[in-house]
mmCIF file of C-alpha atoms in Angstrom:
data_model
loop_
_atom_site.group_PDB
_atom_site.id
_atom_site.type_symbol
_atom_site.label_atom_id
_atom_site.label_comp_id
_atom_site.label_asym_id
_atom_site.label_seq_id
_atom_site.Cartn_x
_atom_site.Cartn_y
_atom_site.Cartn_z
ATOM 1 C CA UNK A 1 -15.542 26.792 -1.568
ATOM 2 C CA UNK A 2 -15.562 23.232 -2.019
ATOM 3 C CA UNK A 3 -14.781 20.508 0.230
ATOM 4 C CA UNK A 4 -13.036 17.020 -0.261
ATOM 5 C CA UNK A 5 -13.697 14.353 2.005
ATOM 6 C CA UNK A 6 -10.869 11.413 2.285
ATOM 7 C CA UNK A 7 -10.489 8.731 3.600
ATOM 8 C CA UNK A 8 -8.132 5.888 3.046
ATOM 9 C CA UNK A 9 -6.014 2.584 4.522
ATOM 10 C CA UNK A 10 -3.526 0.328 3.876
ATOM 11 C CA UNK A 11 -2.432 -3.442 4.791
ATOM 12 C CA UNK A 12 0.791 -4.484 3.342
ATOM 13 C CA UNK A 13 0.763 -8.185 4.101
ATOM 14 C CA UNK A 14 4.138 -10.755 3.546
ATOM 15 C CA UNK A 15 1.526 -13.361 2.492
ATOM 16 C CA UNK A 16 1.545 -17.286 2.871
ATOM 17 C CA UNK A 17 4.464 -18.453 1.310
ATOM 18 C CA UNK A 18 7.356 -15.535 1.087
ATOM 19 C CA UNK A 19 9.840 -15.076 3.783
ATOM 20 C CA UNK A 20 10.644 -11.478 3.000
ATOM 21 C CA UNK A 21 8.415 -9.061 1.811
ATOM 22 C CA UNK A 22 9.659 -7.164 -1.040
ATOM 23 C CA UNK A 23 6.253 -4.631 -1.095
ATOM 24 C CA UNK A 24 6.199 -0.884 0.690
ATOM 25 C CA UNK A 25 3.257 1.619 0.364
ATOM 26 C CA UNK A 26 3.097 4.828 1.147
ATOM 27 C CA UNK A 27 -0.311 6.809 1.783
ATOM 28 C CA UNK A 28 0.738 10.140 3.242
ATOM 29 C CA UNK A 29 0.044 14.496 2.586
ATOM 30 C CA UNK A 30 -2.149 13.080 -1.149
ATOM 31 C CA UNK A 31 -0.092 10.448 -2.044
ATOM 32 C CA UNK A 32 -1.126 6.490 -2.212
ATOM 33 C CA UNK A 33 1.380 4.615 -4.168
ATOM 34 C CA UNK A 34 2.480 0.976 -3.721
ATOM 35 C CA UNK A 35 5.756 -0.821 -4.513
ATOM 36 C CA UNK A 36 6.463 -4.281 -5.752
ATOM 37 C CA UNK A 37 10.148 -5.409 -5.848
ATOM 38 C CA UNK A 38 11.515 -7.810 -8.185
ATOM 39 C CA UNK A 39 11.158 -11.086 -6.729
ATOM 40 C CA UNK A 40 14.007 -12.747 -9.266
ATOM 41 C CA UNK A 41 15.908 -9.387 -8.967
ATOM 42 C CA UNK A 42 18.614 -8.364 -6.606
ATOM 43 C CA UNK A 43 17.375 -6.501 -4.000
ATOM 44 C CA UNK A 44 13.757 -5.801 -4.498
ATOM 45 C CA UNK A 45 13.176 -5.211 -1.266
ATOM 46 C CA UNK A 46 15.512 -2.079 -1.055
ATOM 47 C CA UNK A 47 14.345 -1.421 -4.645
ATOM 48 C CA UNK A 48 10.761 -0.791 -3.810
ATOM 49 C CA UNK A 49 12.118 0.742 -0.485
ATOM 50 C CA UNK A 50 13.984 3.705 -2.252
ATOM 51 C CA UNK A 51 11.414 4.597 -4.561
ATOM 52 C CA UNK A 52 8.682 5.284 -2.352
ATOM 53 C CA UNK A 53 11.099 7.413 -0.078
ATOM 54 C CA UNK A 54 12.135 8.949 -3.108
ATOM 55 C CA UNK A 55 8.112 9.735 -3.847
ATOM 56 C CA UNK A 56 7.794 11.031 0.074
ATOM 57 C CA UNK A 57 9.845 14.122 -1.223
ATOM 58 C CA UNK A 58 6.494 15.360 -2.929
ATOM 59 C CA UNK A 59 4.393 14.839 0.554
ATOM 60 C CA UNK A 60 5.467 18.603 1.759
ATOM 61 C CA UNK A 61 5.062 19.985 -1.957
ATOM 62 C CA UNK A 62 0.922 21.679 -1.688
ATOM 63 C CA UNK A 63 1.069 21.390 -5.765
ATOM 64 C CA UNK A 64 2.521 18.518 -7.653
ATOM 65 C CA UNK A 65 2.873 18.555 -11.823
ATOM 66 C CA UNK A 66 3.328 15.913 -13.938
ATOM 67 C CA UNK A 67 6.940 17.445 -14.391
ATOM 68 C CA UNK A 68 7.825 16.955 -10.369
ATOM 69 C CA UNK A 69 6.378 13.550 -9.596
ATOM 70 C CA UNK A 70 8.590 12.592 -13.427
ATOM 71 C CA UNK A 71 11.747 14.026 -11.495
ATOM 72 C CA UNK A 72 11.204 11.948 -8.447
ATOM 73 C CA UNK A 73 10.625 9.045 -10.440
ATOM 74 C CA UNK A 74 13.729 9.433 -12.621
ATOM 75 C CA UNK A 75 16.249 10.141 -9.886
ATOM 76 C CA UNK A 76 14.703 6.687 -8.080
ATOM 77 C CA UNK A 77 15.344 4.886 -11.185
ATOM 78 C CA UNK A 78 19.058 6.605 -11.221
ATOM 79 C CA UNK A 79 18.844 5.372 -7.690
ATOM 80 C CA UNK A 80 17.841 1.557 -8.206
ATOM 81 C CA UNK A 81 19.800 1.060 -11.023
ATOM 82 C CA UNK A 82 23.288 2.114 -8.905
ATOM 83 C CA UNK A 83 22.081 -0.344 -6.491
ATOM 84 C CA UNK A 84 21.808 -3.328 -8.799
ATOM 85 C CA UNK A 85 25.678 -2.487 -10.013
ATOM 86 C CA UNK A 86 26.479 -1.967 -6.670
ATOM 87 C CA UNK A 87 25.198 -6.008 -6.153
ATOM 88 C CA UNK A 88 26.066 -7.050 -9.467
ATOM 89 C CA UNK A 89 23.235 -8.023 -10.721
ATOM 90 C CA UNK A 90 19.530 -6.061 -11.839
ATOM 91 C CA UNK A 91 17.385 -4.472 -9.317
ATOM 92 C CA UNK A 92 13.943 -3.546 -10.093
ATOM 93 C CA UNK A 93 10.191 -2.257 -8.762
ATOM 94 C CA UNK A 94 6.860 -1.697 -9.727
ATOM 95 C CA UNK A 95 5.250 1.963 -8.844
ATOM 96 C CA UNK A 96 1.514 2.537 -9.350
ATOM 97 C CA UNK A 97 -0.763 5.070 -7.467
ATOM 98 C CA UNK A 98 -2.409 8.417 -6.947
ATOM 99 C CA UNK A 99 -0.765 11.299 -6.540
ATOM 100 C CA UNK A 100 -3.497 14.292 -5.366
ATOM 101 C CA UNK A 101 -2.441 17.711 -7.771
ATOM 102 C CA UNK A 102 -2.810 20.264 -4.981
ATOM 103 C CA UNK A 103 -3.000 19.904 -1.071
ATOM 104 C CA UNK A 104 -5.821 22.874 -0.560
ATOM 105 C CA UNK A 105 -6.247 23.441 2.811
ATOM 106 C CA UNK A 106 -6.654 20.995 5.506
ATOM 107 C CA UNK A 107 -9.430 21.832 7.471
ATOM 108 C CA UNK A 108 -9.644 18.676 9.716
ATOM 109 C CA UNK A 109 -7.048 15.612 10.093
ATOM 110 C CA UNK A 110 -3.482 15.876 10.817
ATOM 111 C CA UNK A 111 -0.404 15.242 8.322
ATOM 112 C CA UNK A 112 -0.188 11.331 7.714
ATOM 113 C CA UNK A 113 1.957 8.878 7.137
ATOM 114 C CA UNK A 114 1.923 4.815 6.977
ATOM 115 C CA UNK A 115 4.663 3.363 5.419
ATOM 116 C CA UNK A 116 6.078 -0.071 6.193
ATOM 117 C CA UNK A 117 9.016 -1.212 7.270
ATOM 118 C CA UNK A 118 11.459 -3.249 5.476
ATOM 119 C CA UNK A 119 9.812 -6.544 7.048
ATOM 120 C CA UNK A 120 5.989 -5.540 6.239
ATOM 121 C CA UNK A 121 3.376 -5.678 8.110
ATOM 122 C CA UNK A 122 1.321 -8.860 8.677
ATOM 123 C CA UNK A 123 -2.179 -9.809 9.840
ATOM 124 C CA UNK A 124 -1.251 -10.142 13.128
ATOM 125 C CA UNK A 125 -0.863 -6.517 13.258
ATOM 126 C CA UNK A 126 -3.268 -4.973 14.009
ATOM 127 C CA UNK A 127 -2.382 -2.078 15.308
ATOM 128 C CA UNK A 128 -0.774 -1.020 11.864
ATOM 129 C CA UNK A 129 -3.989 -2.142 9.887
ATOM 130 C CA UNK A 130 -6.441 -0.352 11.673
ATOM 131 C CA UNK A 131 -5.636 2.290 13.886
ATOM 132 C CA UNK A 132 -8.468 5.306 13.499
ATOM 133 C CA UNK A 133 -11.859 6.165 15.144
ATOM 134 C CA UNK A 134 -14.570 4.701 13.068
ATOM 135 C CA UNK A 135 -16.383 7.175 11.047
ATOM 136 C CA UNK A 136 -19.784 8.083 11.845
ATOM 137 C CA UNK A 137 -22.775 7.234 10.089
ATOM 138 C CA UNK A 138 -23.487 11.276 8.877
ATOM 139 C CA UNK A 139 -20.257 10.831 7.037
ATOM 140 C CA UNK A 140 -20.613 7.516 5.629
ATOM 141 C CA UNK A 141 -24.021 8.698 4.159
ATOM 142 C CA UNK A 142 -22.498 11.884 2.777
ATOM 143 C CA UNK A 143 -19.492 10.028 1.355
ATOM 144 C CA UNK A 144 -21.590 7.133 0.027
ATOM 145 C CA UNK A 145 -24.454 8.869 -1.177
ATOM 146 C CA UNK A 146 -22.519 11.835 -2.545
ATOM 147 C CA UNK A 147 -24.551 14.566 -0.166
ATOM 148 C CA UNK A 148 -22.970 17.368 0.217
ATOM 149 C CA UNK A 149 -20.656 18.469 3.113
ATOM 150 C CA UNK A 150 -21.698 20.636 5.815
ATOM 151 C CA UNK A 151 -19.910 22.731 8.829
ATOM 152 C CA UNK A 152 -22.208 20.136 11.122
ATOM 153 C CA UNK A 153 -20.385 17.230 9.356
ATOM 154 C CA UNK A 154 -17.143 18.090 9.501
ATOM 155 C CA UNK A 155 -17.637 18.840 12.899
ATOM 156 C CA UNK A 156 -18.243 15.188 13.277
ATOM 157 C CA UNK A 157 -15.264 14.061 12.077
ATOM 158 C CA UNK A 158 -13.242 11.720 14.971
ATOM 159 C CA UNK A 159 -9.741 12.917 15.854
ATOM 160 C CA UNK A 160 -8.370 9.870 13.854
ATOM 161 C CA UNK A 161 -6.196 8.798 16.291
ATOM 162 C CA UNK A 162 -3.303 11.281 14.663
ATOM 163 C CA UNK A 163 -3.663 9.166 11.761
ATOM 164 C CA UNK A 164 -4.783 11.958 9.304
ATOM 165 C CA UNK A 165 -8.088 9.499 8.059
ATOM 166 C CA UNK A 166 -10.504 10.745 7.502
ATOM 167 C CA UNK A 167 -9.644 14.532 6.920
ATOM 168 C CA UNK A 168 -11.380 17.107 4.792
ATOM 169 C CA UNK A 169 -9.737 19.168 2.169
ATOM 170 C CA UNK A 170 -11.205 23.130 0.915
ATOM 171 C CA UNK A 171 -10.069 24.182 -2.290
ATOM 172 C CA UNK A 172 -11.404 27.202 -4.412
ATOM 173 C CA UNK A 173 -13.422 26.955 -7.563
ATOM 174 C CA UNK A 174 -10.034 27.733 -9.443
ATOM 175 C CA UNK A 175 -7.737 25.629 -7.104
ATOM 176 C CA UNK A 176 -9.927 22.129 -7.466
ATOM 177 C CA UNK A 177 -7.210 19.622 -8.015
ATOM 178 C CA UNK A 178 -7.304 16.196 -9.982
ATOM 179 C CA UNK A 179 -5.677 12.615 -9.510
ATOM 180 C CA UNK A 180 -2.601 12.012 -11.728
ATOM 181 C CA UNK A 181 -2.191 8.399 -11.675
ATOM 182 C CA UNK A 182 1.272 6.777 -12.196
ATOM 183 C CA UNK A 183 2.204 3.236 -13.285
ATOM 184 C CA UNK A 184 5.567 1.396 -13.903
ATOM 185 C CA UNK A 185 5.587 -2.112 -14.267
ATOM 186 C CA UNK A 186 1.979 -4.225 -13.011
ATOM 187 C CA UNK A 187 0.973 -3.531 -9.565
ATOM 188 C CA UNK A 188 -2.531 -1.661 -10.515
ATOM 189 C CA UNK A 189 -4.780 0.974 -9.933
ATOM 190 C CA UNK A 190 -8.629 0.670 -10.125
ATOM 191 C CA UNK A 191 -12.035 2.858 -9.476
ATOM 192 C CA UNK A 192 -15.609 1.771 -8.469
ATOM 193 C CA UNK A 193 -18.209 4.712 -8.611
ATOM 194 C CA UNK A 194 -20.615 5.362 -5.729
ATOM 195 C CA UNK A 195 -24.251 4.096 -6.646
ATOM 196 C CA UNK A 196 -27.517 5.870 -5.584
ATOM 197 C CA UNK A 197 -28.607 4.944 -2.210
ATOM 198 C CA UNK A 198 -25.420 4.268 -0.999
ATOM 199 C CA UNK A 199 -22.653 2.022 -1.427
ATOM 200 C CA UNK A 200 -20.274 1.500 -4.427
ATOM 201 C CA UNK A 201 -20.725 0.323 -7.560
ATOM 202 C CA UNK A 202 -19.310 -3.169 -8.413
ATOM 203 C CA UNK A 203 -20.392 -3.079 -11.940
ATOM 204 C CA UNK A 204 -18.683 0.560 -12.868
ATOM 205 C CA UNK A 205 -15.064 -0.966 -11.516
ATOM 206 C CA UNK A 206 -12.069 -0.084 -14.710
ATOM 207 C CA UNK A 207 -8.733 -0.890 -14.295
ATOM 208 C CA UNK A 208 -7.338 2.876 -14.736
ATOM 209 C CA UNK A 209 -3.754 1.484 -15.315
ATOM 210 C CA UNK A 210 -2.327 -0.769 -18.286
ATOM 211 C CA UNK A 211 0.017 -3.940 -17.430
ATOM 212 C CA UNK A 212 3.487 -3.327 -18.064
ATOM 213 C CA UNK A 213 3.746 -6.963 -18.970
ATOM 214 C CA UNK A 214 4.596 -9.369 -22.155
ATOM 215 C CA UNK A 215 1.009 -10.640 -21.443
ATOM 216 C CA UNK A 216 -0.939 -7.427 -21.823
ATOM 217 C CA UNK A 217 1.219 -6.321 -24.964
ATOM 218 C CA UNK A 218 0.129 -9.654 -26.502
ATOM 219 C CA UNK A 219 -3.482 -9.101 -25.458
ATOM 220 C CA UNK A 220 -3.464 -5.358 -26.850
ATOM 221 C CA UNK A 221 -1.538 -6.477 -30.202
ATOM 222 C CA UNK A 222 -4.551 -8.900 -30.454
ATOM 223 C CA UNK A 223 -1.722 -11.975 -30.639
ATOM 224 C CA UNK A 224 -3.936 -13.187 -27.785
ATOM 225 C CA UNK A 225 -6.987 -13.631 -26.406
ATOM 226 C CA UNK A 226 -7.145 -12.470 -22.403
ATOM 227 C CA UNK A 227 -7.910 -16.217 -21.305
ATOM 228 C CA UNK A 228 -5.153 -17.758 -23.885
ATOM 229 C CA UNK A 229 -2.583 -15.318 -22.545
ATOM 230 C CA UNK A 230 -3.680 -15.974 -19.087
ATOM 231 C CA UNK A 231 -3.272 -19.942 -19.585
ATOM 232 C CA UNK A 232 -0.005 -19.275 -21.464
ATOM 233 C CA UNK A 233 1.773 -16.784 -20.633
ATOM 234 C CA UNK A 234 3.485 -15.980 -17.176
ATOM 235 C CA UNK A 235 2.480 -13.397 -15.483
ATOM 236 C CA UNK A 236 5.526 -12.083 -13.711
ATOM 237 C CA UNK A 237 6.932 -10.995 -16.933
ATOM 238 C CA UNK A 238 7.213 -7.544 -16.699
ATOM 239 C CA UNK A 239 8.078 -5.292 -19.337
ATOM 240 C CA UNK A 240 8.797 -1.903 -17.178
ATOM 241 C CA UNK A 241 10.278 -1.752 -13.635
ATOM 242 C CA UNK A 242 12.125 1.166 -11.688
ATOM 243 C CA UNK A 243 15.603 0.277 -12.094
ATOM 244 C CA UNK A 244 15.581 -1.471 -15.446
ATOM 245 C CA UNK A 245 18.911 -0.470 -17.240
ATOM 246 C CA UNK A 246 17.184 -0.002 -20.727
ATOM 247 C CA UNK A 247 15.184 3.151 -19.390
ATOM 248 C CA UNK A 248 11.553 3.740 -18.286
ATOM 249 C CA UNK A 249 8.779 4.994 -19.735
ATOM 250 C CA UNK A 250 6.070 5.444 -17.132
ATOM 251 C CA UNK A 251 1.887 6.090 -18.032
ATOM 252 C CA UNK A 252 0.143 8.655 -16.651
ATOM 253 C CA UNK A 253 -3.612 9.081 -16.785
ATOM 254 C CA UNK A 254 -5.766 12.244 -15.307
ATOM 255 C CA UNK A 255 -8.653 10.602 -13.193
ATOM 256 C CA UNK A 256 -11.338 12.974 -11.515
ATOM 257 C CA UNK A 257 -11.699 12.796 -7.555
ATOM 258 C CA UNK A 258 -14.638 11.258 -6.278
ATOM 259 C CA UNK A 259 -14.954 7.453 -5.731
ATOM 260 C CA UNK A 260 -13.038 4.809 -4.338
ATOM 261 C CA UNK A 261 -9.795 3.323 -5.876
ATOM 262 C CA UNK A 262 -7.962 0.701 -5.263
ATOM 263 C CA UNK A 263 -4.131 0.370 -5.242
ATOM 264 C CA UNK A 264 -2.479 -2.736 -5.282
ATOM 265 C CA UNK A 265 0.430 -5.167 -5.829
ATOM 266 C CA UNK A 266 -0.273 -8.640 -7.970
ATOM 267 C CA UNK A 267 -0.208 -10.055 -4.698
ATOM 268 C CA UNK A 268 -3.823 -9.124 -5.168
ATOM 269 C CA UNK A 269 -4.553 -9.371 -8.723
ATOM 270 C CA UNK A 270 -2.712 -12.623 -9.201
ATOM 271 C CA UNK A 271 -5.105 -14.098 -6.534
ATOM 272 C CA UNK A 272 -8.228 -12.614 -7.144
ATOM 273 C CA UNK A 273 -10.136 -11.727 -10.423
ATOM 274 C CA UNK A 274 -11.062 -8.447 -11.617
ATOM 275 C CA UNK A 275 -14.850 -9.345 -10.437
ATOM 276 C CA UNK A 276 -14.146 -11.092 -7.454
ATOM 277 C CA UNK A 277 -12.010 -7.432 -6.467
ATOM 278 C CA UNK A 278 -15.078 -5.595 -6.999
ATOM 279 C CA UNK A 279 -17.380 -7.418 -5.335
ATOM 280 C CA UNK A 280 -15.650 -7.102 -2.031
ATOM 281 C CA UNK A 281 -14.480 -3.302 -2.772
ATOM 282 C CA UNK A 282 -18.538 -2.753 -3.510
ATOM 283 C CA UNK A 283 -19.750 -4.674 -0.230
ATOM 284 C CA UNK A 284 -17.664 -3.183 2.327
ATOM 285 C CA UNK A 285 -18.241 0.439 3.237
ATOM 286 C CA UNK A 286 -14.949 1.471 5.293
ATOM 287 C CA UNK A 287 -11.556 1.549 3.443
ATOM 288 C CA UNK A 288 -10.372 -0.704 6.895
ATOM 289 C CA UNK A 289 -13.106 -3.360 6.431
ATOM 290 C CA UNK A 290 -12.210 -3.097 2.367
ATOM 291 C CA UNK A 291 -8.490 -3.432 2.550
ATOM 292 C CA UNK A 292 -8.552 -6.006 5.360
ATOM 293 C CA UNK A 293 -11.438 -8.026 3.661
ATOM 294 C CA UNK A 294 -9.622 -7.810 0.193
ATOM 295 C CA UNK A 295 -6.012 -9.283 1.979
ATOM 296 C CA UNK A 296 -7.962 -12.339 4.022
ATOM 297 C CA UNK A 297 -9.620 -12.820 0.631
ATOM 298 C CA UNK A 298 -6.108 -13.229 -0.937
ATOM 299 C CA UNK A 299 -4.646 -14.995 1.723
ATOM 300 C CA UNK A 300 -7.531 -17.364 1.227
ATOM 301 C CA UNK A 301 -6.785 -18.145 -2.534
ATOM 302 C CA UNK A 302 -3.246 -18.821 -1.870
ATOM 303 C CA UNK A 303 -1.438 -15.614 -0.796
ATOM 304 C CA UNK A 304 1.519 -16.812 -2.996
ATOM 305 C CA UNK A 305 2.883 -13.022 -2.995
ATOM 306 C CA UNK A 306 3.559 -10.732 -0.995
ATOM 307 C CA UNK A 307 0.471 -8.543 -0.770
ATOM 308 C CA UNK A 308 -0.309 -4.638 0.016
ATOM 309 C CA UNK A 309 -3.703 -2.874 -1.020
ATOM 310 C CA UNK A 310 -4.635 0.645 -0.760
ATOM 311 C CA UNK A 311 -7.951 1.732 -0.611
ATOM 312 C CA UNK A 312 -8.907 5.542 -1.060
ATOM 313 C CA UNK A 313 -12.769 7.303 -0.499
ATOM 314 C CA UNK A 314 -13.151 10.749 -2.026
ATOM 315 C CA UNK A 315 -15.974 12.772 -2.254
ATOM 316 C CA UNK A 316 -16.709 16.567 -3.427
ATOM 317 C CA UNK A 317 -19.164 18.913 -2.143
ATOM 318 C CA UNK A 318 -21.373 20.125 -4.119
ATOM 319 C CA UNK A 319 -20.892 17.314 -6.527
ATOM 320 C CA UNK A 320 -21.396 19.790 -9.790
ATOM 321 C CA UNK A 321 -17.895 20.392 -9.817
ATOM 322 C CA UNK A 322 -16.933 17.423 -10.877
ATOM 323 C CA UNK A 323 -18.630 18.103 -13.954
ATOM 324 C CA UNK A 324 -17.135 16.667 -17.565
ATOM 325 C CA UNK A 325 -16.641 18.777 -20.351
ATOM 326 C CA UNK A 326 -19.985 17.880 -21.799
ATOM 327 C CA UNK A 327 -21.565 18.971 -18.394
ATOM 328 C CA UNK A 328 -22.810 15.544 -17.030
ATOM 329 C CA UNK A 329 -21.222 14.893 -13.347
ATOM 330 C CA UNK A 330 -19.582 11.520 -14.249
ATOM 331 C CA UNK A 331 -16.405 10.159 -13.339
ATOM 332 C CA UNK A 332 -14.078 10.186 -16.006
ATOM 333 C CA UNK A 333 -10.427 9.399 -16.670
ATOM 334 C CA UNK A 334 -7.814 9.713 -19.459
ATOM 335 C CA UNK A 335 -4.391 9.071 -20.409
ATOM 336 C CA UNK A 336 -2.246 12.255 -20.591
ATOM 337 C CA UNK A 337 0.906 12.256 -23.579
ATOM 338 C CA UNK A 338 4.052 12.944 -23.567
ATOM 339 C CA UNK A 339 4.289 16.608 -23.873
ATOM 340 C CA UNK A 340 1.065 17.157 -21.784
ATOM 341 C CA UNK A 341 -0.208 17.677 -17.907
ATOM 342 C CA UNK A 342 -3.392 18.789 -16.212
ATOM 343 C CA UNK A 343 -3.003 22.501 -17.721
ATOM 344 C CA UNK A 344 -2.268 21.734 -21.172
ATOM 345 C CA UNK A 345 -4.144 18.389 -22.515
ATOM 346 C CA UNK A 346 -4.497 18.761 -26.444
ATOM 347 C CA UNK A 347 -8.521 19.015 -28.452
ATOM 348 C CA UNK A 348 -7.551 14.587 -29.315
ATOM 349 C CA UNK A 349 -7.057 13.888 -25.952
ATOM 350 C CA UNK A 350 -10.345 15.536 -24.421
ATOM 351 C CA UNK A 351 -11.781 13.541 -26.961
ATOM 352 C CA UNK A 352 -11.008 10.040 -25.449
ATOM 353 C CA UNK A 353 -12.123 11.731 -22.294
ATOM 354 C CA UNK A 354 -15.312 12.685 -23.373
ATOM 355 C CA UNK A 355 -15.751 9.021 -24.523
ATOM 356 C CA UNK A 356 -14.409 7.618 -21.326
ATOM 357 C CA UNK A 357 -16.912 10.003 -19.536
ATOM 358 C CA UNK A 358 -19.652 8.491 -21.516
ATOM 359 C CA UNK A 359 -18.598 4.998 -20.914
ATOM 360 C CA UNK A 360 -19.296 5.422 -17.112
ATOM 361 C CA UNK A 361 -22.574 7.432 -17.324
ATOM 362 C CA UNK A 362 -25.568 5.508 -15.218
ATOM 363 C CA UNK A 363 -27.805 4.601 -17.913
ATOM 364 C CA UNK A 364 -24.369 2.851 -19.692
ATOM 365 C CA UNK A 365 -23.250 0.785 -16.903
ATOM 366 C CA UNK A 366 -22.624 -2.468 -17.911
ATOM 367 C CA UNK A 367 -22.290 -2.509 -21.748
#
């Protein structure tokens, strides 16, 4: 038996200078997603609305395949795009997120869910940004240091308020689930490794997702360099969004479960660099002192945007079953095609995931 610590929360903040917020999350039964609606669109607002109720469907589902969360997703786009005829004009949304593969069984925490309403929440809420227990220090250590899980620690797990975080998860050795991770659009999706000793990683941060964006295809056709594009390019020019009338065609990557990710709107990334994200995911230890200390940070710069961060803790015990392919316990990720999910990724695409594995072993940290 193996059990799988979470934790996670979420602030979705209108920022400094919008008067609506266009943004909803959703963290709720293994999903974390986040929602950015078209600010120049026709109702982004109810855009980003529908597609996350559309993705609550999967909350009651104990497995998910790529095949279910690509039905939700198409009948929101069917969904989004009647709405913008409906208001004669476009309505769009970014989706990006986690979406856990199978439930297991919940052996402490209750079903959760924080969504936000149509208005958002704002700092001065706090009783939506932080309303659980704090954790205790036996769990900390075992979550930061990667120790394994005992009947004595679970014990110690606080009642959470009825929030659901932090809850522990037991799966069997043939039952361990993975991450898919979903992305429309460029809202984004990142993952810092725990370090030895404690704490997380700033230097082992990736951006798991691709921008959907006429900035990152000219940076990946190598029309650009990253700064040039940055300095040249807007960034609100999106090349995917739920609702578009051309069609979608959405990533998704497999990502292993331990560590801490990050999901976010550009209300975050357009404020804060890559590094300045990971230093402040590394330094704080609870995902209610990261997400809140990651918002004030963007409020700080600016807060042009509306702004919602998700910020998710996993860790397995015993840690060897997080094993790659190669048999080194390192976190990996990968891209799955077309014609693939979890049970049937081809020889070329194990491949990339061996080298991603590699990438983020210790000793290669850095390069």
């Amino acid at each position: 038996m193996t059990h799988v610590y979470l934790d996670a929360a979420m602030i979705c903040d209108i920022g400094r200078r919008r008067s609506t917020n266009q943004d909803h999350g959703l963290a709720s039964g293994g999903l974390f997603l986040v929602c950015d609606g078209m600010g120049g669109g026709v109702a982004g607002q109810e855009a980003s609305a529908r597609t996350i109720r559309h993705c609550e469907s999967l909350i009651d589902r104990e497995r998910r395949s790529k095949s279910d969360i690509a039905t939700v997703i198409d009948e929101a786009q069917r969904d989004v795009c009647e709405l913008g005829r409906e208001l004669g004009g476009i309505s769009g949304t970014t989706l990006t997120g986690l979406v856990l593969s199978n439930m297991g069984n919940v052996v402490t925490g209750e079903p959760y869910s924080a969504r936000n309403d149509v208005s958002g929440f704002t700092d001065e809420d706090d009783d939506t940004i932080d309303g659980i227990a704090a954790v205790p220090d036996a769990v900390i250590t075992a979550r930061l240091d990667l120790e394994d899980l005992n009947d004595d620690t679970i014990d110690s797990l606080p009642d959470a308020n009825g929030t659901g975080f932090p809850c522990v998860l037991d799966f069997d050795a043939d039952t361990m689930p993975s991450w898919y991770v979903v992305n429309i659009g460029d809202s984004r999706t990142y993952h810092l490794d725990a370090q030895p000793g404690g704490g997380w990683n700033a230097s082992s941060m990736v951006q798991v997702t691709r921008d959907h964006s006429r900035r990152q295809e000219l940076i990946d056709a190598g029309v650009m360099l990253p700064e040039l594009a940055d300095q040249l390019v807007p960034r609100n020019l999106i090349t995917q969004c739920v609702g578009a009338p051309e069609g979608i065609d959405p990533d998704y990557f497999r990502a292993d479960l331990p560590g801490r990710f990050i999901v976010c709107s550009d209300g975050l990334h357009s404020e804060l660099d890559d590094d300045a994200i990971a230093a402040i995911a590394a330094v704080n230890r609870d995902p209610r002192e990261t997400v809140q200390a990651l918002v004030d940070a963007a409020l700080a710069a600016g807060g042009k945007d509306n702004i919602t961060v998700i910020v998710v803790d996993t860790v397995c015990s015993p840690t060897d079953v997080m094993a790659t392919h190669d048999g080194n316990a390192t976190w990996s990720y990968v891209k799955i095609a077309r014609n693939e999910d979890l049970s049937s990724i081809s020889e070329s695409t194990l491949d990339t995931l061996r080298t991603v594995a590699a990438r983020h072993r210790p000793d290669n940290v850095g390069e």
